[in-house]
C-alpha positions as a Python dict, from the first residue, in 0.01 Angstrom:
ca = {
    (1, 'M'): (0, 0, 0),
    (2, 'T'): (-282, -257, -110),
    (3, 'S'): (-633, -236, 141),
    (4, 'P'): (-699, -502, 373),
    (5, 'R'): (-944, -735, 239),
    (6, 'P'): (-1291, -802, 482),
    (7, 'L'): (-1308, -1077, 671),
    (8, 'L'): (-1677, -1221, 549),
    (9, 'I'): (-1931, -1356, 818),
    (10, 'V'): (-2144, -1608, 709),
    (11, 'Q'): (-2490, -1540, 887),
    (12, 'T'): (-2674, -1924, 837),
    (13, 'G'): (-2893, -1798, 1146),
    (14, 'R'): (-3014, -1583, 1395),
    (15, 'T'): (-3082, -1573, 1760),
    (16, 'H'): (-3432, -1527, 1835),
    (17, 'D'): (-3553, -1212, 1858),
    (18, 'H'): (-3582, -1140, 2207),
    (19, 'I'): (-3190, -1193, 2220),
    (20, 'R'): (-3179, -1007, 1955),
    (21, 'E'): (-3328, -665, 2078),
    (22, 'R'): (-3100, -670, 2427),
    (23, 'L'): (-2781, -827, 2347),
    (24, 'G'): (-2786, -806, 1979),
    (25, 'D'): (-2732, -1119, 1656),
    (26, 'F'): (-2496, -1415, 1669),
    (27, 'D'): (-2286, -1140, 1371),
    (28, 'D'): (-2289, -919, 1631),
    (29, 'W'): (-2071, -1119, 1854),
    (30, 'I'): (-1821, -1262, 1641),
    (31, 'A'): (-1782, -924, 1447),
    (32, 'A'): (-1719, -813, 1789),
    (33, 'G'): (-1405, -1091, 1802),
    (34, 'L'): (-1294, -1019, 1496),
    (35, 'R'): (-1232, -651, 1519),
    (36, 'A'): (-1064, -724, 1809),
    (37, 'G'): (-784, -899, 1571),
    (38, 'G'): (-807, -607, 1347),
    (39, 'A'): (-1048, -718, 1118),
    (40, 'E'): (-1236, -532, 830),
    (41, 'V'): (-1557, -719, 898),
    (42, 'Q'): (-1865, -748, 600),
    (43, 'T'): (-2202, -961, 644),
    (44, 'H'): (-2336, -1181, 448),
    (45, 'D'): (-2680, -1360, 432),
    (46, 'P'): (-2698, -1632, 231),
    (47, 'L'): (-3076, -1674, 243),
    (48, 'G'): (-3068, -1346, 0),
    (49, 'D'): (-3074, -1300, -359),
    (50, 'T'): (-2747, -1208, -410),
    (51, 'P'): (-2445, -1482, -399),
    (52, 'P'): (-2096, -1493, -188),
    (53, 'P'): (-1826, -1300, -291),
    (54, 'A'): (-1549, -1490, -417),
    (55, 'P'): (-1344, -1677, -198),
    (56, 'E'): (-1017, -1512, -301),
    (57, 'T'): (-1130, -1135, -276),
    (58, 'L'): (-1175, -1247, 111),
    (59, 'A'): (-876, -1206, 333),
    (60, 'G'): (-1115, -1494, 559),
    (61, 'I'): (-1418, -1606, 600),
    (62, 'V'): (-1651, -1705, 925),
    (63, 'L'): (-1966, -1932, 912),
    (64, 'T'): (-2229, -1866, 1244),
    (65, 'G'): (-2402, -2098, 1493),
    (66, 'S'): (-2776, -2123, 1333),
    (67, 'H'): (-3094, -2275, 1442),
    (68, 'A'): (-3110, -2456, 1099),
    (69, 'M'): (-2985, -2857, 1118),
    (70, 'V'): (-2728, -2950, 822),
    (71, 'S'): (-2905, -3289, 776),
    (72, 'E'): (-3193, -3122, 661),
    (73, 'R'): (-2972, -3013, 343),
    (74, 'E'): (-3159, -2670, 296),
    (75, 'T'): (-3157, -2521, -24),
    (76, 'W'): (-2943, -2216, 86),
    (77, 'S'): (-2747, -2442, 296),
    (78, 'E'): (-2599, -2732, 7),
    (79, 'A'): (-2569, -2363, -262),
    (80, 'L'): (-2303, -2301, 5),
    (81, 'V'): (-2107, -2618, 10),
    (82, 'P'): (-1924, -2573, -377),
    (83, 'W'): (-1862, -2194, -270),
    (84, 'L'): (-1647, -2380, 82),
    (85, 'Q'): (-1488, -2580, -175),
    (86, 'Q'): (-1379, -2328, -370),
    (87, 'A'): (-1254, -2159, -51),
    (88, 'V'): (-1080, -2443, 125),
    (89, 'R'): (-840, -2533, -254),
    (90, 'A'): (-821, -2136, -242),
    (91, 'E'): (-692, -2166, 119),
    (92, 'T'): (-866, -1875, 231),
    (93, 'P'): (-936, -1894, 606),
    (94, 'V'): (-1234, -2043, 734),
    (95, 'L'): (-1401, -2070, 1039),
    (96, 'G'): (-1754, -2249, 1096),
    (97, 'I'): (-1873, -2190, 1419),
    (98, 'C'): (-2171, -2503, 1507),
    (99, 'Y'): (-2383, -2531, 1256),
    (100, 'G'): (-2116, -2353, 1043),
    (101, 'H'): (-1873, -2619, 1148),
    (102, 'Q'): (-2072, -2866, 1082),
    (103, 'L'): (-2146, -2761, 766),
    (104, 'L'): (-1724, -2697, 686),
    (105, 'A'): (-1746, -3089, 738),
    (106, 'H'): (-2059, -3170, 521),
    (107, 'A'): (-1923, -2986, 220),
    (108, 'L'): (-1567, -3168, 292),
    (109, 'G'): (-1693, -3521, 296),
    (110, 'G'): (-1773, -3519, 688),
    (111, 'E'): (-2128, -3689, 816),
    (112, 'V'): (-2366, -3458, 1044),
    (113, 'A'): (-2630, -3623, 1213),
    (114, 'H'): (-2794, -3554, 1559),
    (115, 'H'): (-2550, -3674, 1853),
    (116, 'P'): (-2692, -4026, 2011),
    (117, 'E'): (-2640, -3890, 2325),
    (118, 'G'): (-2844, -3573, 2312),
    (119, 'V'): (-2765, -3183, 2303),
    (120, 'E'): (-2508, -3022, 2502),
    (121, 'I'): (-2521, -2755, 2621),
    (122, 'G'): (-2357, -2502, 2895),
    (123, 'T'): (-2009, -2449, 3020),
    (124, 'V'): (-1806, -2730, 2931),
    (125, 'R'): (-1496, -2804, 2972),
    (126, 'V'): (-1285, -2884, 2619),
    (127, 'Q'): (-908, -3071, 2566),
    (128, 'R'): (-702, -3021, 2297),
    (129, 'H'): (-516, -3276, 2169),
    (130, 'A'): (-123, -3330, 2042),
    (131, 'A'): (-181, -3179, 1738),
    (132, 'A'): (-349, -2903, 1821),
    (133, 'Q'): (15, -2764, 2019),
    (134, 'T'): (135, -2644, 1684),
    (135, 'D'): (-197, -2593, 1547),
    (136, 'P'): (-229, -2218, 1435),
    (137, 'L'): (-547, -2110, 1584),
    (138, 'L'): (-523, -2348, 1851),
    (139, 'G'): (-206, -2379, 1977),
    (140, 'A'): (-222, -2115, 2212),
    (141, 'L'): (-470, -2263, 2388),
    (142, 'P'): (-395, -2386, 2706),
    (143, 'D'): (-427, -2846, 2704),
    (144, 'E'): (-791, -2806, 2871),
    (145, 'F'): (-1008, -2440, 2809),
    (146, 'D'): (-1340, -2381, 2914),
    (147, 'A'): (-1607, -2318, 2621),
    (148, 'Q'): (-2004, -2204, 2562),
    (149, 'A'): (-2201, -2481, 2399),
    (150, 'T'): (-2534, -2556, 2264),
    (151, 'H'): (-2592, -2819, 2000),
    (152, 'W'): (-2804, -3127, 1878),
    (153, 'Q'): (-2635, -3237, 1569),
    (154, 'S'): (-2275, -3315, 1527),
    (155, 'V'): (-2028, -3385, 1319),
    (156, 'R'): (-2037, -3813, 1357),
    (157, 'R'): (-1775, -3862, 1062),
    (158, 'L'): (-1498, -3577, 1010),
    (159, 'P'): (-1401, -3561, 670),
    (160, 'P'): (-1065, -3701, 483),
    (161, 'G'): (-745, -3587, 603),
    (162, 'A'): (-895, -3380, 901),
    (163, 'V'): (-705, -3367, 1151),
    (164, 'L'): (-871, -3379, 1496),
    (165, 'L'): (-779, -3071, 1749),
    (166, 'A'): (-960, -3111, 2069),
    (167, 'G'): (-1277, -3315, 2208),
    (168, 'N'): (-1451, -3423, 2516),
    (169, 'A'): (-1628, -3730, 2651),
    (170, 'H'): (-1946, -3625, 2517),
    (171, 'E'): (-1819, -3426, 2193),
    (172, 'P'): (-1492, -3615, 2029),
    (173, 'H'): (-1528, -3373, 1745),
    (174, 'H'): (-1493, -3055, 1876),
    (175, 'A'): (-1213, -2902, 1639),
    (176, 'F'): (-1070, -2970, 1344),
    (177, 'R'): (-885, -2819, 1092),
    (178, 'V'): (-879, -2916, 705),
    (179, 'G'): (-529, -2826, 527),
    (180, 'P'): (-340, -2508, 640),
    (181, 'N'): (-626, -2277, 646),
    (182, 'A'): (-943, -2426, 738),
    (183, 'W'): (-1086, -2434, 1144),
    (184, 'G'): (-1392, -2577, 1246),
    (185, 'V'): (-1548, -2526, 1624),
    (186, 'Q'): (-1838, -2695, 1780),
    (187, 'F'): (-1775, -2455, 2090),
    (188, 'H'): (-1911, -2110, 2052),
    (189, 'P'): (-1629, -1854, 2088),
    (190, 'E'): (-1872, -1565, 2016),
    (191, 'F'): (-2130, -1628, 2302),
    (192, 'S'): (-2068, -1506, 2670),
    (193, 'A'): (-2163, -1668, 2955),
    (194, 'E'): (-2489, -1398, 2971),
    (195, 'A'): (-2601, -1525, 2610),
    (196, 'L'): (-2601, -1838, 2680),
    (197, 'K'): (-2833, -1777, 2989),
    (198, 'A'): (-3066, -1637, 2754),
    (199, 'Y'): (-3087, -1986, 2571),
    (200, 'L'): (-3158, -2144, 2904),
    (201, 'D'): (-3426, -1948, 2983),
    (202, 'G'): (-3661, -2079, 2744),
    (203, 'L'): (-3460, -2402, 2716),
    (204, 'G'): (-3646, -2565, 3052),
    (205, 'P'): (-3946, -2798, 2958),
    (206, 'T'): (-3713, -2910, 2612),
    (207, 'L'): (-3453, -3058, 2832),
    (208, 'A'): (-3646, -3137, 3090),
    (209, 'H'): (-3768, -3361, 2836),
    (210, 'E'): (-3378, -3499, 2821),
    (211, 'G'): (-3359, -3524, 3174),
    (212, 'R'): (-3179, -3200, 3223),
    (213, 'D'): (-3217, -2969, 3454),
    (214, 'A'): (-3196, -2623, 3274),
    (215, 'A'): (-3189, -2393, 3642),
    (216, 'Q'): (-2862, -2678, 3719),
    (217, 'I'): (-2681, -2611, 3372),
    (218, 'T'): (-2700, -2208, 3403),
    (219, 'S'): (-2622, -2233, 3801),
    (220, 'Q'): (-2317, -2316, 3643),
    (221, 'L'): (-2216, -2078, 3346),
    (222, 'K'): (-1917, -1914, 3390),
    (223, 'D'): (-1752, -1694, 3084),
    (224, 'T'): (-1449, -1836, 2897),
    (225, 'P'): (-1229, -1617, 2730),
    (226, 'E'): (-958, -1846, 2595),
    (227, 'A'): (-1216, -2025, 2377),
    (228, 'A'): (-1318, -1619, 2295),
    (229, 'S'): (-986, -1598, 2209),
    (230, 'V'): (-989, -1775, 1864),
    (231, 'L'): (-1211, -1484, 1740),
    (232, 'P'): (-917, -1233, 1772),
    (233, 'R'): (-613, -1515, 1647),
    (234, 'F'): (-839, -1594, 1385),
    (235, 'A'): (-886, -1262, 1220),
    (236, 'R'): (-466, -1215, 1280),
    (237, 'L'): (-423, -1547, 1126),
    (238, 'A'): (-605, -1430, 798),
    (239, 'L'): (-441, -1084, 779),
    (240, 'D'): (-153, -1215, 828),
    (241, 'N'): (-248, -1510, 580),
    (242, 'Q'): (-305, -1188, 343),
    (243, 'R'): (7, -1034, 417),
    (244, 'N'): (197, -1328, 286),
    (245, 'T'): (-35, -1404, -27),
    (246, 'H'): (93, -1022, -145),
    (247, 'R'): (463, -1081, -60),
    (248, 'R'): (452, -1383, -255),
    (249, 'D'): (245, -1236, -575),
}
Protein backbone atom coordinates (compact mmCIF):
# COMPACT_ATOMS: atom_id res chain seq x y z
CA MET A 1 0.00 0.00 0.00
CA THR A 2 1.39 3.41 -0.97
CA SER A 3 2.05 5.78 1.94
CA PRO A 4 0.04 9.00 1.82
CA ARG A 5 1.96 12.03 0.67
CA PRO A 6 2.01 14.99 3.06
CA LEU A 7 0.06 18.19 2.71
CA LEU A 8 2.55 21.05 2.67
CA ILE A 9 1.82 24.33 4.45
CA VAL A 10 3.90 27.14 2.93
CA GLN A 11 4.25 29.63 5.76
CA THR A 12 4.33 32.96 3.93
CA GLY A 13 4.11 34.87 7.21
CA ARG A 14 3.84 34.68 11.00
CA THR A 15 1.42 36.21 13.42
CA HIS A 16 2.53 38.71 16.09
CA ASP A 17 4.71 37.33 18.88
CA HIS A 18 2.15 37.99 21.63
CA ILE A 19 -0.53 36.13 19.68
CA ARG A 20 1.77 33.23 18.78
CA GLU A 21 2.81 32.76 22.42
CA ARG A 22 -0.82 32.45 23.53
CA LEU A 23 -2.68 30.95 20.58
CA GLY A 24 -0.10 29.51 18.17
CA ASP A 25 0.78 30.57 14.64
CA PHE A 26 -0.86 30.52 11.21
CA ASP A 27 0.55 27.11 10.38
CA ASP A 28 -0.67 25.65 13.69
CA TRP A 29 -4.23 26.78 13.01
CA ILE A 30 -4.16 25.52 9.43
CA ALA A 31 -2.55 22.21 10.40
CA ALA A 32 -5.31 21.56 12.94
CA GLY A 33 -7.94 21.92 10.23
CA LEU A 34 -6.07 19.74 7.75
CA ARG A 35 -5.44 17.01 10.31
CA ALA A 36 -9.16 17.00 11.06
CA GLY A 37 -9.51 15.88 7.43
CA GLY A 38 -7.03 13.03 7.92
CA ALA A 39 -3.93 14.63 6.38
CA GLU A 40 -0.30 14.32 7.34
CA VAL A 41 1.13 17.84 7.45
CA GLN A 42 4.53 19.43 6.92
CA THR A 43 5.50 23.11 7.00
CA HIS A 44 7.88 24.89 4.63
CA ASP A 45 9.48 28.28 5.32
CA PRO A 46 9.96 30.07 1.98
CA LEU A 47 12.30 32.58 3.63
CA GLY A 48 14.79 29.79 4.38
CA ASP A 49 17.54 28.37 2.20
CA THR A 50 15.75 25.15 1.22
CA PRO A 51 13.51 25.16 -1.88
CA PRO A 52 10.02 23.67 -1.54
CA PRO A 53 9.50 20.04 -2.57
CA ALA A 54 8.40 19.25 -6.11
CA PRO A 55 4.60 19.63 -6.27
CA GLU A 56 4.28 16.10 -7.68
CA THR A 57 5.61 14.68 -4.39
CA LEU A 58 2.84 16.30 -2.32
CA ALA A 59 -0.79 15.47 -1.64
CA GLY A 60 -1.53 19.18 -1.68
CA ILE A 61 -0.30 22.68 -0.86
CA VAL A 62 -1.73 25.35 1.45
CA LEU A 63 -0.36 28.91 1.34
CA THR A 64 -0.85 30.86 4.57
CA GLY A 65 -1.66 34.48 5.16
CA SER A 66 1.05 37.04 5.81
CA HIS A 67 1.63 40.60 7.00
CA ALA A 68 3.58 41.14 3.75
CA MET A 69 1.98 42.59 0.62
CA VAL A 70 1.98 40.68 -2.68
CA SER A 71 2.29 43.93 -4.63
CA GLU A 72 5.71 44.56 -3.05
CA ARG A 73 7.05 41.57 -5.00
CA GLU A 74 9.48 40.44 -2.31
CA THR A 75 12.19 38.08 -3.57
CA TRP A 76 11.08 35.06 -1.52
CA SER A 77 7.49 35.56 -2.64
CA GLU A 78 8.30 35.91 -6.33
CA ALA A 79 10.44 32.77 -6.10
CA LEU A 80 7.25 30.82 -5.32
CA VAL A 81 5.56 31.95 -8.56
CA PRO A 82 7.07 29.37 -10.96
CA TRP A 83 6.65 26.65 -8.33
CA LEU A 84 2.96 27.47 -8.00
CA GLN A 85 2.58 27.51 -11.77
CA GLN A 86 4.15 24.05 -11.84
CA ALA A 87 1.78 22.83 -9.12
CA VAL A 88 -1.28 24.03 -11.02
CA ARG A 89 -0.05 22.44 -14.25
CA ALA A 90 0.51 19.18 -12.38
CA GLU A 91 -3.01 19.45 -10.88
CA THR A 92 -1.59 19.16 -7.37
CA PRO A 93 -4.36 20.50 -5.10
CA VAL A 94 -3.56 24.05 -3.96
CA LEU A 95 -5.37 26.26 -1.46
CA GLY A 96 -4.23 29.87 -1.02
CA ILE A 97 -5.50 31.77 2.03
CA CYS A 98 -5.52 35.61 2.16
CA TYR A 99 -1.93 36.45 1.10
CA GLY A 100 -1.74 32.95 -0.36
CA HIS A 101 -4.97 33.59 -2.31
CA GLN A 102 -3.49 36.80 -3.69
CA LEU A 103 -0.13 35.19 -4.47
CA LEU A 104 -1.84 32.36 -6.35
CA ALA A 105 -3.85 34.87 -8.38
CA HIS A 106 -0.68 36.86 -9.14
CA ALA A 107 1.23 33.71 -10.14
CA LEU A 108 -1.51 32.75 -12.60
CA GLY A 109 -1.81 36.15 -14.27
CA GLY A 110 -4.23 38.05 -12.02
CA GLU A 111 -3.72 41.49 -10.48
CA VAL A 112 -3.26 42.29 -6.78
CA ALA A 113 -3.37 45.78 -5.25
CA HIS A 114 -4.64 47.73 -2.24
CA HIS A 115 -8.40 47.68 -1.98
CA PRO A 116 -9.74 51.13 -2.91
CA GLU A 117 -12.20 51.04 0.03
CA GLY A 118 -9.54 50.09 2.57
CA VAL A 119 -9.50 47.26 5.07
CA GLU A 120 -12.04 44.49 5.44
CA ILE A 121 -11.81 43.12 8.95
CA GLY A 122 -14.08 41.22 11.30
CA THR A 123 -16.63 38.45 10.94
CA VAL A 124 -18.10 39.10 7.49
CA ARG A 125 -20.90 37.57 5.45
CA VAL A 126 -19.83 35.85 2.23
CA GLN A 127 -22.16 34.85 -0.60
CA ARG A 128 -21.51 31.90 -2.91
CA HIS A 129 -22.07 32.29 -6.64
CA ALA A 130 -23.97 29.74 -8.73
CA ALA A 131 -20.69 28.23 -9.95
CA ALA A 132 -19.88 27.20 -6.38
CA GLN A 133 -22.87 24.87 -6.13
CA THR A 134 -20.98 22.09 -7.90
CA ASP A 135 -17.50 23.09 -6.71
CA PRO A 136 -15.67 20.24 -4.93
CA LEU A 137 -14.41 22.54 -2.15
CA LEU A 138 -17.16 25.10 -1.60
CA GLY A 139 -20.15 23.12 -2.87
CA ALA A 140 -21.10 21.88 0.60
CA LEU A 141 -21.26 25.39 2.08
CA PRO A 142 -24.57 27.27 2.36
CA ASP A 143 -25.35 30.05 -0.09
CA GLU A 144 -24.32 32.57 2.59
CA PHE A 145 -21.88 31.93 5.41
CA ASP A 146 -19.88 33.84 8.02
CA ALA A 147 -16.10 34.01 7.74
CA GLN A 148 -13.23 35.82 9.43
CA ALA A 149 -11.47 38.43 7.29
CA THR A 150 -8.59 40.83 7.66
CA HIS A 151 -6.95 42.29 4.56
CA TRP A 152 -5.89 45.59 3.05
CA GLN A 153 -4.94 44.17 -0.35
CA SER A 154 -7.21 42.28 -2.70
CA VAL A 155 -7.29 40.37 -5.97
CA ARG A 156 -8.42 43.23 -8.20
CA ARG A 157 -8.48 41.11 -11.38
CA LEU A 158 -8.86 37.32 -11.45
CA PRO A 159 -6.43 35.14 -13.43
CA PRO A 160 -7.46 34.17 -16.97
CA GLY A 161 -9.86 31.23 -16.89
CA ALA A 162 -10.59 31.56 -13.17
CA VAL A 163 -14.05 30.62 -11.92
CA LEU A 164 -15.44 33.11 -9.38
CA LEU A 165 -16.98 31.19 -6.49
CA ALA A 166 -17.83 33.69 -3.73
CA GLY A 167 -17.76 37.34 -2.76
CA ASN A 168 -19.55 40.12 -0.91
CA ALA A 169 -20.25 43.83 -1.28
CA HIS A 170 -16.76 44.84 -0.13
CA GLU A 171 -14.73 42.01 -1.64
CA PRO A 172 -16.09 40.57 -4.90
CA HIS A 173 -13.30 37.99 -5.15
CA HIS A 174 -13.52 36.11 -1.86
CA ALA A 175 -13.01 32.74 -3.56
CA PHE A 176 -12.00 31.46 -6.98
CA ARG A 177 -10.81 28.27 -8.65
CA VAL A 178 -8.39 27.76 -11.52
CA GLY A 179 -8.47 24.37 -13.23
CA PRO A 180 -9.79 21.40 -11.27
CA ASN A 181 -7.61 21.64 -8.14
CA ALA A 182 -6.40 25.19 -7.35
CA TRP A 183 -8.42 27.47 -5.05
CA GLY A 184 -7.90 30.88 -3.49
CA VAL A 185 -9.95 32.18 -0.55
CA GLN A 186 -9.58 35.73 0.73
CA PHE A 187 -11.32 34.87 4.00
CA HIS A 188 -9.54 33.00 6.79
CA PRO A 189 -10.92 29.49 7.42
CA GLU A 190 -8.19 28.98 10.03
CA PHE A 191 -8.99 32.02 12.20
CA SER A 192 -11.04 31.69 15.37
CA ALA A 193 -12.97 34.63 16.75
CA GLU A 194 -10.41 34.70 19.57
CA ALA A 195 -7.51 35.02 17.12
CA LEU A 196 -9.18 37.85 15.23
CA LYS A 197 -10.00 39.62 18.51
CA ALA A 198 -6.30 39.48 19.38
CA TYR A 199 -5.57 41.33 16.11
CA LEU A 200 -8.29 43.90 16.70
CA ASP A 201 -6.99 44.60 20.21
CA GLY A 202 -3.89 46.18 18.65
CA LEU A 203 -5.48 47.89 15.65
CA GLY A 204 -7.61 50.58 17.29
CA PRO A 205 -5.61 53.63 16.11
CA THR A 206 -5.00 52.17 12.63
CA LEU A 207 -8.68 51.43 12.09
CA ALA A 208 -9.74 54.78 13.54
CA HIS A 209 -7.62 56.45 10.86
CA GLU A 210 -9.81 54.66 8.31
CA GLY A 211 -13.01 55.62 10.08
CA ARG A 212 -13.54 52.20 11.60
CA ASP A 213 -14.29 51.33 15.25
CA ALA A 214 -12.26 48.36 16.50
CA ALA A 215 -14.45 47.93 19.58
CA GLN A 216 -17.61 47.75 17.50
CA ILE A 217 -16.05 45.24 15.09
CA THR A 218 -14.87 43.15 18.05
CA SER A 219 -18.35 43.11 19.57
CA GLN A 220 -19.72 41.53 16.39
CA LEU A 221 -17.17 38.70 16.14
CA LYS A 222 -18.53 35.16 16.12
CA ASP A 223 -17.21 31.68 15.43
CA THR A 224 -17.35 30.61 11.78
CA PRO A 225 -17.63 26.81 11.63
CA GLU A 226 -18.87 26.74 8.03
CA ALA A 227 -15.82 28.67 6.77
CA ALA A 228 -13.58 26.52 9.00
CA SER A 229 -14.92 23.38 7.31
CA VAL A 230 -12.99 24.35 4.16
CA LEU A 231 -9.72 23.07 5.65
CA PRO A 232 -10.71 19.47 6.49
CA ARG A 233 -12.63 19.32 3.22
CA PHE A 234 -9.55 20.41 1.29
CA ALA A 235 -7.52 17.72 3.08
CA ARG A 236 -10.03 15.05 2.11
CA LEU A 237 -10.08 16.27 -1.50
CA ALA A 238 -6.29 16.15 -1.66
CA LEU A 239 -6.17 12.63 -0.24
CA ASP A 240 -8.91 11.45 -2.61
CA ASN A 241 -7.02 12.99 -5.51
CA GLN A 242 -3.89 11.10 -4.51
CA ARG A 243 -5.77 7.80 -4.30
CA ASN A 244 -7.41 8.36 -7.68
CA THR A 245 -4.05 9.24 -9.24
CA HIS A 246 -2.56 5.99 -7.96
CA ARG A 247 -5.49 4.00 -9.37
CA ARG A 248 -4.94 5.58 -12.81
CA ASP A 249 -1.23 4.85 -12.60
